């Protein structure tokens, strides 16, 4: 029995958590599994590894039906950030979710990293020629001329098949009524959807929420570099308001008025004639 | 709040390559002169920027589907036969 | 509190994407793409993402309905099958077996679909069988 299996076993036995969300192997696939006290022997099969599902989303589903349930889960850094955001937005009670930290993104502190995003797929030549390379940095994406930037983003967006996968998989998307399904805001019955409105509406809603887990890009059948877009969204939020999404328990800048206005209307952004 | 959102959106649109087309200004109903100056100024800015690239981007999207990416350069026997002239002129406008 | 994750295959088309059903207290509450499935690699189309919707849909037919005088009325199975048999017999007698077509569904099991095509070919005598998942 590994130490993490032992820990989960103890937590369930002691009643520290009622349900524990982690992974186990099913027919060769690492799949999420809910470990409970009734079936405590199953903890022997708990595994960790590069599998990534939004466990925190399952936690919100449990919490909406059982508000007093004590939930445990294995958490990478992105899971932890998502839990912080869900708590800020009142989807989980403070302290309701107990986490067992597991390996995540590589860093000096964490040499043994487990994440499907460790080695991003290199972009093919068509994407490099016409689209936005998902592996480029924000600074690189900003250096292209405006017209080219626009063309490249529109090329990416025009591939959208409107599967709503980015929204469905997103751990911090929890609204009952989604703007993306409102027929007055997003036209229905044609593909691609209204671009770039569809993607920009979602990008705006990600401001102060997106925790950069990359699940949306992972789930996108059209391989739109959504993570790059939302990274920019949160870089803007950080530059303008100094708010670090997912870091703590403060409300994001778009949901609080503040004591007094701290900004003044911007003049039109200077546009060079390209 | 509006100010926060609009400033954010200006930056996001700039990242997309659509800068300068969004402007926010508070004008009281008593400030007719200011309203005129703002609208005139913004109209001028928009005119200088030219038509929105969104419309042409929407049209280009469908062109790309039919356009052959690589011209056929095989032997003459593999070249597609020339289309007979239908005599119909399609105005390009 | 009983949360289960059930791996399955999407039943909408012949591609065979791996899906994972989220079952909370015996109720299907969500569908997810299976990340490690070799067919779809964690991606789904809009139909696959909404697989759970039709299971819980209030519009689902739960009883046989027979249309009489322009209105659907609830009847028992014997009656429904009797009406279908009579009408099919009448149509086949008047216009031949190829005037009948059988539409089957991906929402049934393989065995039921097999039976339906057998019914069309062996009993009615037509090859007019089609399926929504014929991609």
CSV table of C-alpha atoms in Angstrom, one decimal, chain C residues 28-112:
chain,number,residue,atom,x,y,z
C,28,UNK,CA,-27.0,10.2,-14.9
C,29,UNK,CA,-25.8,13.8,-14.4
C,30,UNK,CA,-23.1,14.3,-16.9
C,31,UNK,CA,-21.0,13.0,-19.8
C,32,UNK,CA,-17.3,13.5,-20.2
C,33,UNK,CA,-14.8,12.4,-22.9
C,34,UNK,CA,-12.5,9.6,-21.9
C,35,UNK,CA,-9.0,11.2,-21.9
C,36,UNK,CA,-7.1,8.0,-22.6
C,37,UNK,CA,-9.4,6.5,-25.2
C,38,UNK,CA,-7.6,5.8,-28.4
C,39,UNK,CA,-10.4,7.0,-30.6
C,40,UNK,CA,-11.1,10.5,-29.3
C,41,UNK,CA,-8.2,11.4,-27.0
C,42,UNK,CA,-10.4,13.4,-24.6
C,43,UNK,CA,-12.4,15.2,-27.2
C,44,UNK,CA,-16.1,14.9,-28.1
C,45,UNK,CA,-18.6,16.6,-30.4
C,46,UNK,CA,-21.7,18.4,-29.1
C,47,UNK,CA,-23.9,15.2,-29.4
C,48,UNK,CA,-21.5,13.2,-27.3
C,49,UNK,CA,-21.2,15.9,-24.7
C,50,UNK,CA,-25.0,15.7,-24.3
C,51,UNK,CA,-25.4,11.9,-24.2
C,52,UNK,CA,-26.9,12.1,-20.7
C,53,UNK,CA,-29.6,14.5,-21.7
C,54,UNK,CA,-31.9,12.1,-23.6
C,55,UNK,CA,-31.8,9.6,-20.7
C,56,UNK,CA,-33.4,12.1,-18.3
C,57,UNK,CA,-35.5,13.9,-20.9
C,58,UNK,CA,-39.1,14.3,-19.9
C,59,UNK,CA,-40.0,14.0,-23.6
C,60,UNK,CA,-39.0,10.4,-23.7
C,61,UNK,CA,-41.7,8.0,-24.8
C,62,UNK,CA,-42.4,5.5,-22.0
C,63,UNK,CA,-45.6,4.0,-23.4
C,64,UNK,CA,-46.8,2.8,-26.8
C,65,UNK,CA,-49.0,5.5,-28.4
C,66,UNK,CA,-51.5,5.0,-31.2
C,67,UNK,CA,-52.6,7.9,-33.4
C,68,UNK,CA,-56.4,7.8,-33.8
C,69,UNK,CA,-58.3,10.8,-35.2
C,70,UNK,CA,-55.2,12.9,-35.2
C,71,UNK,CA,-54.4,12.4,-31.6
C,72,UNK,CA,-52.0,10.1,-29.8
C,73,UNK,CA,-53.6,7.9,-27.2
C,74,UNK,CA,-51.9,5.7,-24.7
C,75,UNK,CA,-52.5,2.0,-25.3
C,76,UNK,CA,-51.1,-1.3,-24.0
C,77,UNK,CA,-48.5,-3.2,-26.0
C,78,UNK,CA,-50.8,-5.9,-27.4
C,79,UNK,CA,-53.1,-3.2,-28.8
C,80,UNK,CA,-50.2,-1.2,-30.2
C,81,UNK,CA,-48.6,-4.2,-31.9
C,82,UNK,CA,-52.1,-5.3,-33.2
C,83,UNK,CA,-52.6,-1.9,-34.8
C,84,UNK,CA,-49.1,-1.9,-36.3
C,85,UNK,CA,-49.6,-5.4,-37.7
C,86,UNK,CA,-52.9,-4.6,-39.3
C,87,UNK,CA,-51.7,-1.4,-40.9
C,88,UNK,CA,-48.4,-2.9,-42.2
C,89,UNK,CA,-50.3,-5.8,-43.7
C,90,UNK,CA,-52.7,-3.5,-45.4
C,91,UNK,CA,-49.9,-1.3,-46.8
C,92,UNK,CA,-47.9,-4.3,-48.0
C,93,UNK,CA,-51.0,-5.9,-49.6
C,94,UNK,CA,-51.8,-2.7,-51.4
C,95,UNK,CA,-48.4,-1.3,-52.4
C,96,UNK,CA,-45.8,-4.2,-52.0
C,97,UNK,CA,-43.2,-4.7,-49.4
C,98,UNK,CA,-40.8,-2.0,-50.7
C,99,UNK,CA,-43.4,0.6,-49.7
C,100,UNK,CA,-42.3,0.0,-46.1
C,101,UNK,CA,-39.1,1.4,-44.5
C,102,UNK,CA,-37.7,0.6,-41.1
C,103,UNK,CA,-35.7,3.2,-39.2
C,104,UNK,CA,-33.7,2.0,-36.3
C,105,UNK,CA,-31.7,3.9,-33.8
C,106,UNK,CA,-28.3,4.1,-32.1
C,107,UNK,CA,-30.2,4.4,-28.8
C,108,UNK,CA,-31.1,0.7,-28.9
C,109,UNK,CA,-28.8,-2.3,-28.4
C,110,UNK,CA,-27.0,-4.1,-31.2
C,111,UNK,CA,-29.2,-7.0,-30.8
C,112,UNK,CA,-32.4,-5.0,-31.1
